[in-house]
CSV table of C-alpha atoms in Angstrom, one decimal:
chain,number,residue,atom,x,y,z
A,1,UNK,CA,19.0,-6.5,-20.2
A,2,UNK,CA,19.1,-4.9,-16.8
A,3,UNK,CA,15.5,-4.3,-15.7
A,4,UNK,CA,16.3,-3.4,-12.1
A,5,UNK,CA,14.7,-0.3,-10.6
A,6,UNK,CA,18.0,1.6,-10.6
A,7,UNK,CA,18.5,0.9,-14.3
A,8,UNK,CA,15.0,2.0,-15.2
A,9,UNK,CA,15.4,5.2,-13.2
A,10,UNK,CA,18.7,6.0,-14.9
A,11,UNK,CA,17.0,5.5,-18.3
A,12,UNK,CA,14.2,7.9,-17.2
A,13,UNK,CA,16.8,10.5,-16.1
A,14,UNK,CA,18.8,10.3,-19.4
A,15,UNK,CA,17.6,13.4,-21.3
A,16,UNK,CA,20.4,13.8,-23.8
A,17,UNK,CA,19.7,12.9,-27.4
A,18,UNK,CA,22.5,11.1,-29.3
A,19,UNK,CA,21.7,13.4,-32.3
A,20,UNK,CA,22.9,16.4,-30.2
A,21,UNK,CA,26.5,15.1,-30.1
A,22,UNK,CA,29.0,16.8,-32.4
A,23,UNK,CA,29.7,15.1,-35.8
A,24,UNK,CA,32.9,13.2,-36.0
A,25,UNK,CA,35.2,14.9,-38.6
A,26,UNK,CA,35.2,13.0,-41.9
A,27,UNK,CA,38.9,13.8,-42.5
A,28,UNK,CA,40.1,12.5,-39.1
A,29,UNK,CA,41.1,8.9,-38.7
A,30,UNK,CA,41.2,9.3,-35.0
A,31,UNK,CA,39.8,11.8,-32.5
A,32,UNK,CA,42.7,13.9,-31.0
A,33,UNK,CA,42.4,15.3,-27.6
A,34,UNK,CA,42.5,18.8,-28.9
A,35,UNK,CA,39.3,18.2,-30.8
A,36,UNK,CA,37.5,17.6,-27.5
A,37,UNK,CA,38.9,20.7,-25.8
A,38,UNK,CA,39.8,24.1,-27.1
A,39,UNK,CA,41.2,26.4,-24.4
A,40,UNK,CA,39.7,29.5,-26.0
A,41,UNK,CA,36.2,28.0,-26.2
A,42,UNK,CA,33.8,28.9,-23.4
A,43,UNK,CA,32.9,26.0,-21.3
A,44,UNK,CA,29.4,24.9,-22.0
A,45,UNK,CA,27.2,24.9,-18.8
A,46,UNK,CA,25.7,21.5,-18.0
A,47,UNK,CA,22.0,21.6,-17.7
A,48,UNK,CA,20.4,19.4,-15.1
A,49,UNK,CA,16.7,18.8,-15.6
A,50,UNK,CA,14.7,17.6,-12.6
A,51,UNK,CA,12.1,14.9,-13.0
A,52,UNK,CA,9.1,14.8,-10.7
A,53,UNK,CA,8.1,11.7,-8.8
A,54,UNK,CA,4.8,11.5,-10.9
A,55,UNK,CA,6.8,11.7,-14.1
A,56,UNK,CA,9.2,9.0,-13.0
A,57,UNK,CA,6.3,6.7,-12.0
A,58,UNK,CA,4.6,7.3,-15.3
A,59,UNK,CA,7.8,6.4,-17.1
A,60,UNK,CA,8.4,3.3,-15.0
A,61,UNK,CA,4.8,2.2,-15.5
A,62,UNK,CA,5.2,2.5,-19.3
A,63,UNK,CA,8.3,0.3,-19.2
A,64,UNK,CA,6.7,-2.5,-17.0
A,65,UNK,CA,3.3,-3.0,-15.4
A,66,UNK,CA,4.0,-2.2,-11.7
A,67,UNK,CA,1.7,-5.0,-10.6
A,68,UNK,CA,3.7,-7.6,-12.6
A,69,UNK,CA,6.9,-6.1,-11.1
A,70,UNK,CA,5.6,-6.4,-7.5
A,71,UNK,CA,4.1,-9.9,-8.1
A,72,UNK,CA,7.7,-11.2,-8.6
A,73,UNK,CA,8.3,-10.5,-4.9
A,74,UNK,CA,5.8,-13.2,-4.0
A,75,UNK,CA,7.3,-16.6,-3.4
A,76,UNK,CA,4.8,-18.3,-5.7
A,77,UNK,CA,2.2,-17.3,-8.3
A,78,UNK,CA,-1.1,-17.3,-6.6
A,79,UNK,CA,-3.4,-17.1,-9.6
A,80,UNK,CA,-2.8,-20.6,-10.9
A,81,UNK,CA,-4.7,-23.8,-10.4
A,82,UNK,CA,-1.6,-25.4,-8.9
A,83,UNK,CA,-1.4,-22.6,-6.2
A,84,UNK,CA,-5.1,-22.9,-5.4
A,85,UNK,CA,-4.8,-26.6,-4.9
A,86,UNK,CA,-2.2,-26.0,-2.3
A,87,UNK,CA,-4.0,-23.2,-0.4
A,88,UNK,CA,-4.2,-25.3,2.7
A,89,UNK,CA,-0.3,-25.3,2.9
A,90,UNK,CA,-0.3,-21.5,3.3
A,91,UNK,CA,-1.3,-21.7,6.9
A,92,UNK,CA,-2.1,-18.0,7.3
A,93,UNK,CA,-2.8,-16.8,10.8
A,94,UNK,CA,-5.2,-13.9,10.1
A,95,UNK,CA,-5.4,-13.0,6.4
A,96,UNK,CA,-8.0,-15.1,4.6
A,97,UNK,CA,-6.6,-17.0,1.6
A,98,UNK,CA,-9.1,-15.2,-0.7
A,99,UNK,CA,-7.7,-11.8,0.4
A,100,UNK,CA,-4.1,-12.9,-0.2
A,101,UNK,CA,-5.1,-14.0,-3.7
A,102,UNK,CA,-6.7,-10.6,-4.2
A,103,UNK,CA,-3.6,-8.8,-3.0
A,104,UNK,CA,-1.6,-10.8,-5.6
A,105,UNK,CA,-4.1,-10.4,-8.5
A,106,UNK,CA,-5.1,-6.8,-8.2
A,107,UNK,CA,-2.6,-5.2,-5.8
A,108,UNK,CA,-5.0,-4.6,-2.9
A,109,UNK,CA,-7.5,-6.1,-0.6
A,110,UNK,CA,-9.7,-5.2,2.4
A,111,UNK,CA,-10.8,-7.1,5.6
A,112,UNK,CA,-13.0,-6.4,8.6
A,113,UNK,CA,-13.0,-7.7,12.2
A,114,UNK,CA,-9.4,-8.8,12.4
A,115,UNK,CA,-9.1,-7.1,15.8
A,116,UNK,CA,-11.6,-7.4,18.7
A,117,UNK,CA,-14.0,-4.5,19.2
A,118,UNK,CA,-13.0,-3.6,22.7
A,119,UNK,CA,-9.3,-3.1,21.6
A,120,UNK,CA,-10.4,-1.0,18.6
A,121,UNK,CA,-12.6,1.3,20.8
A,122,UNK,CA,-9.9,1.6,23.4
A,123,UNK,CA,-7.4,2.5,20.7
A,124,UNK,CA,-9.7,5.2,19.4
A,125,UNK,CA,-10.0,6.7,22.9
A,126,UNK,CA,-6.2,6.7,23.2
A,127,UNK,CA,-5.9,8.4,19.9
A,128,UNK,CA,-8.4,11.1,21.0
A,129,UNK,CA,-6.3,11.6,24.2
A,130,UNK,CA,-3.1,12.0,22.1
A,131,UNK,CA,-4.8,14.6,20.0
A,132,UNK,CA,-5.9,16.6,23.1
A,133,UNK,CA,-2.3,16.4,24.5
A,134,UNK,CA,-0.9,17.9,21.3
A,135,UNK,CA,1.1,14.8,20.3
A,136,UNK,CA,0.4,15.2,16.6
A,137,UNK,CA,2.4,17.3,14.2
A,138,UNK,CA,1.4,18.5,10.7
A,139,UNK,CA,2.6,15.9,8.2
A,140,UNK,CA,3.6,18.7,5.8
A,141,UNK,CA,6.2,19.8,8.2
A,142,UNK,CA,7.5,16.3,9.1
A,143,UNK,CA,10.6,16.9,7.0
A,144,UNK,CA,12.4,20.2,6.1
A,145,UNK,CA,12.8,21.4,2.6
A,146,UNK,CA,16.6,20.6,3.0
A,147,UNK,CA,15.8,17.0,3.9
A,148,UNK,CA,13.2,16.6,1.1
A,149,UNK,CA,13.4,19.4,-1.5
A,150,UNK,CA,10.7,17.8,-3.7
A,151,UNK,CA,8.1,17.5,-1.0
A,152,UNK,CA,4.8,19.1,-1.9
A,153,UNK,CA,3.7,20.6,1.4
A,154,UNK,CA,0.2,21.4,0.0
A,155,UNK,CA,-0.6,17.7,-0.9
A,156,UNK,CA,-1.9,16.7,2.5
A,157,UNK,CA,-3.7,18.1,5.5
A,158,UNK,CA,-3.3,15.4,8.1
A,159,UNK,CA,-1.3,15.5,11.3
A,160,UNK,CA,0.8,12.5,12.4
A,161,UNK,CA,2.6,10.7,15.2
A,162,UNK,CA,5.2,8.0,14.7
A,163,UNK,CA,4.8,4.8,16.7
A,164,UNK,CA,7.1,2.0,17.7
A,165,UNK,CA,5.9,-1.5,18.9
A,166,UNK,CA,9.1,-1.8,21.0
A,167,UNK,CA,8.5,1.5,22.9
A,168,UNK,CA,7.7,1.1,26.6
A,169,UNK,CA,5.2,4.0,26.8
A,170,UNK,CA,2.6,2.9,24.3
A,171,UNK,CA,-1.0,2.9,25.6
A,172,UNK,CA,-2.5,-0.5,26.4
A,173,UNK,CA,-4.8,-0.8,23.4
A,174,UNK,CA,-2.4,0.7,20.9
A,175,UNK,CA,0.2,-1.8,22.1
A,176,UNK,CA,-2.2,-4.6,21.3
A,177,UNK,CA,-2.8,-3.2,17.8
A,178,UNK,CA,0.9,-2.8,17.1
A,179,UNK,CA,1.6,-6.3,18.4
A,180,UNK,CA,-1.0,-7.6,15.9
A,181,UNK,CA,0.6,-5.6,13.0
A,182,UNK,CA,4.1,-6.7,13.9
A,183,UNK,CA,3.1,-10.2,14.8
A,184,UNK,CA,0.5,-12.3,13.0
A,185,UNK,CA,-0.2,-9.8,10.2
A,186,UNK,CA,3.5,-9.3,9.3
A,187,UNK,CA,4.0,-13.1,9.6
A,188,UNK,CA,1.3,-13.8,7.1
A,189,UNK,CA,2.6,-11.3,4.6
A,190,UNK,CA,6.3,-12.3,5.1
A,191,UNK,CA,5.3,-16.0,4.4
A,192,UNK,CA,4.0,-15.0,1.0
A,193,UNK,CA,6.1,-11.9,0.0
A,194,UNK,CA,9.8,-11.3,0.3
A,195,UNK,CA,10.1,-8.7,3.0
A,196,UNK,CA,13.6,-7.5,3.7
A,197,UNK,CA,13.6,-4.5,6.0
A,198,UNK,CA,12.1,-2.5,8.8
A,199,UNK,CA,8.4,-1.5,9.3
A,200,UNK,CA,7.3,2.0,9.9
A,201,UNK,CA,4.2,2.8,11.9
A,202,UNK,CA,2.3,6.1,11.7
A,203,UNK,CA,-1.0,7.3,13.2
A,204,UNK,CA,-2.7,10.0,11.1
A,205,UNK,CA,-5.4,12.4,12.1
A,206,UNK,CA,-7.6,14.2,9.5
A,207,UNK,CA,-9.6,17.2,10.8
A,208,UNK,CA,-13.3,17.5,9.9
A,209,UNK,CA,-12.8,20.7,7.7
A,210,UNK,CA,-12.2,18.8,4.5
A,211,UNK,CA,-8.7,17.5,5.4
A,212,UNK,CA,-7.4,15.3,2.5
A,213,UNK,CA,-4.4,13.7,0.9
A,214,UNK,CA,-3.9,14.1,-2.8
A,215,UNK,CA,-3.3,11.1,-5.1
A,216,UNK,CA,0.1,9.5,-4.6
A,217,UNK,CA,2.0,6.2,-4.4
A,218,UNK,CA,3.9,4.9,-1.4
A,219,UNK,CA,6.9,3.6,-3.2
A,220,UNK,CA,8.5,2.9,-6.6
A,221,UNK,CA,7.8,-0.5,-8.1
A,222,UNK,CA,10.6,-3.0,-7.5
A,223,UNK,CA,11.1,-6.7,-7.7
A,224,UNK,CA,14.6,-6.7,-6.1
A,225,UNK,CA,14.5,-9.1,-3.1
A,226,UNK,CA,17.6,-7.4,-1.6
A,227,UNK,CA,16.2,-3.9,-1.7
A,228,UNK,CA,15.6,-2.3,1.7
A,229,UNK,CA,14.8,1.3,0.6
A,230,UNK,CA,11.4,0.8,-1.1
A,231,UNK,CA,8.3,0.1,0.8
A,232,UNK,CA,6.7,-3.2,-0.4
A,233,UNK,CA,3.4,-3.5,1.5
A,234,UNK,CA,1.1,-0.9,3.0
A,235,UNK,CA,-1.4,-1.9,5.7
A,236,UNK,CA,-4.0,0.5,7.1
A,237,UNK,CA,-6.3,0.1,10.1
A,238,UNK,CA,-9.2,2.6,10.5
A,239,UNK,CA,-10.4,3.8,14.0
A,240,UNK,CA,-13.6,5.6,13.1
A,241,UNK,CA,-16.8,4.4,14.7
A,242,UNK,CA,-20.1,5.4,13.2
A,243,UNK,CA,-18.6,6.8,9.9
A,244,UNK,CA,-21.4,7.5,7.4
A,245,UNK,CA,-21.0,7.7,3.6
A,246,UNK,CA,-21.9,11.4,3.6
A,247,UNK,CA,-18.9,12.2,6.0
A,248,UNK,CA,-16.2,11.8,3.3
A,249,UNK,CA,-12.7,10.6,4.3
A,250,UNK,CA,-12.9,7.6,2.0
A,251,UNK,CA,-9.7,6.0,0.7
A,252,UNK,CA,-9.9,6.2,-3.1
A,253,UNK,CA,-8.0,3.5,-4.9
A,254,UNK,CA,-7.3,4.6,-8.4
A,255,UNK,CA,-8.0,2.1,-11.2
A,256,UNK,CA,-5.0,0.0,-12.4
A,257,UNK,CA,-3.6,0.8,-15.8
A,258,UNK,CA,-1.5,-1.7,-17.8
A,259,UNK,CA,1.9,-0.7,-19.3
A,260,UNK,CA,0.1,0.0,-22.5
A,261,UNK,CA,-2.0,2.6,-20.8
A,262,UNK,CA,-5.3,0.7,-20.8
A,263,UNK,CA,-7.4,0.8,-17.7
A,264,UNK,CA,-8.4,-2.6,-16.5
A,265,UNK,CA,-10.0,-1.8,-13.2
A,266,UNK,CA,-12.2,1.1,-12.0
A,267,UNK,CA,-11.6,3.5,-9.1
A,268,UNK,CA,-12.9,2.2,-5.8
A,269,UNK,CA,-14.0,4.1,-2.7
A,270,UNK,CA,-13.3,2.4,0.7
A,271,UNK,CA,-15.1,3.9,3.8
A,272,UNK,CA,-12.8,4.2,6.8
A,273,UNK,CA,-14.9,2.2,9.2
A,274,UNK,CA,-13.8,1.1,12.7
A,275,UNK,CA,-11.7,-2.1,12.4
A,276,UNK,CA,-11.4,-2.1,8.6
A,277,UNK,CA,-8.0,-3.1,7.4
A,278,UNK,CA,-6.8,-2.3,3.8
A,279,UNK,CA,-3.6,-3.9,2.5
A,280,UNK,CA,-2.0,-3.0,-0.8
A,281,UNK,CA,1.3,-3.3,-2.7
A,282,UNK,CA,3.1,0.0,-2.0
A,283,UNK,CA,4.7,0.3,-5.4
A,284,UNK,CA,1.6,-0.5,-7.3
A,285,UNK,CA,-1.5,1.3,-6.0
A,286,UNK,CA,-2.2,5.0,-6.6
A,287,UNK,CA,-4.5,6.3,-3.8
A,288,UNK,CA,-5.8,9.4,-2.1
A,289,UNK,CA,-7.8,10.4,1.0
A,290,UNK,CA,-11.0,12.2,0.0
A,291,UNK,CA,-11.9,15.4,2.0
A,292,UNK,CA,-13.1,14.4,5.5
A,293,UNK,CA,-16.1,16.1,7.1
A,294,UNK,CA,-15.7,14.2,10.4
A,295,UNK,CA,-12.6,13.5,12.5
A,296,UNK,CA,-10.7,10.5,11.0
A,297,UNK,CA,-7.9,8.4,12.4
A,298,UNK,CA,-5.9,5.8,10.4
A,299,UNK,CA,-2.9,3.7,11.5
A,300,UNK,CA,-0.6,2.8,8.7
A,301,UNK,CA,2.3,0.3,8.6
A,302,UNK,CA,4.8,0.3,5.7
A,303,UNK,CA,6.7,-2.9,5.4
A,304,UNK,CA,9.9,-3.2,3.5
């Protein structure tokens, strides 16, 4: 059986029912060509039915648990006694072993203090300067309707700027942050997960007038090690000093549901505090940004 992502998508898109096909004539030993085509008959118009991304994800999740699909991209099972006995061999540079185990077991994890405070504060000042200089553009207009006809332009209120670690005009502190993401953080993840493509970097700004991003998923679940189209890992760094619980802007991670539809974990709210890093499997975790009542910056890296 072909359980590849492409095969499962084709199954989801197959709307025709075999019962709708014409009956084969009982008195015909073979099907002549003129049975298939009558020149006087009007040609039946083919109906193409669109399927939304949420419908597709629901279908794929019913076929296979997305967490189990993504776990097959790991080089080793991490929730076994054998794996835990060999934790010292992982030799991770910055991600604690416990957090890597959480990423495997539940699809997401969070960490604090991976980057020094001076760099974080400096990066926030640089982000504020970019905002004043008009560097950001509304994310809803990042692609035209022709490029992405299924984009819901009302789903998000943030403004964004794309970044590149190899650019020669990055501010000092942001360059340090990008070097950390593309260096030790990526190295740790690539040592445990099959990564096979480029990484995208995006800085997002949420205005304090209840800017939000509706529930979504960053990729379709895949276990194909050769795939370069689907994002595999999402890593987010928050740049918000003094953020209080009453100021909103939390990252809401929706509880995981098994392929049978049973919920085996509750929703979680993560406050976007300065220096906090959240990592999750892109094709697994449904998440949203709750309405913000204070300016909110987040740097996201999507690793393929």
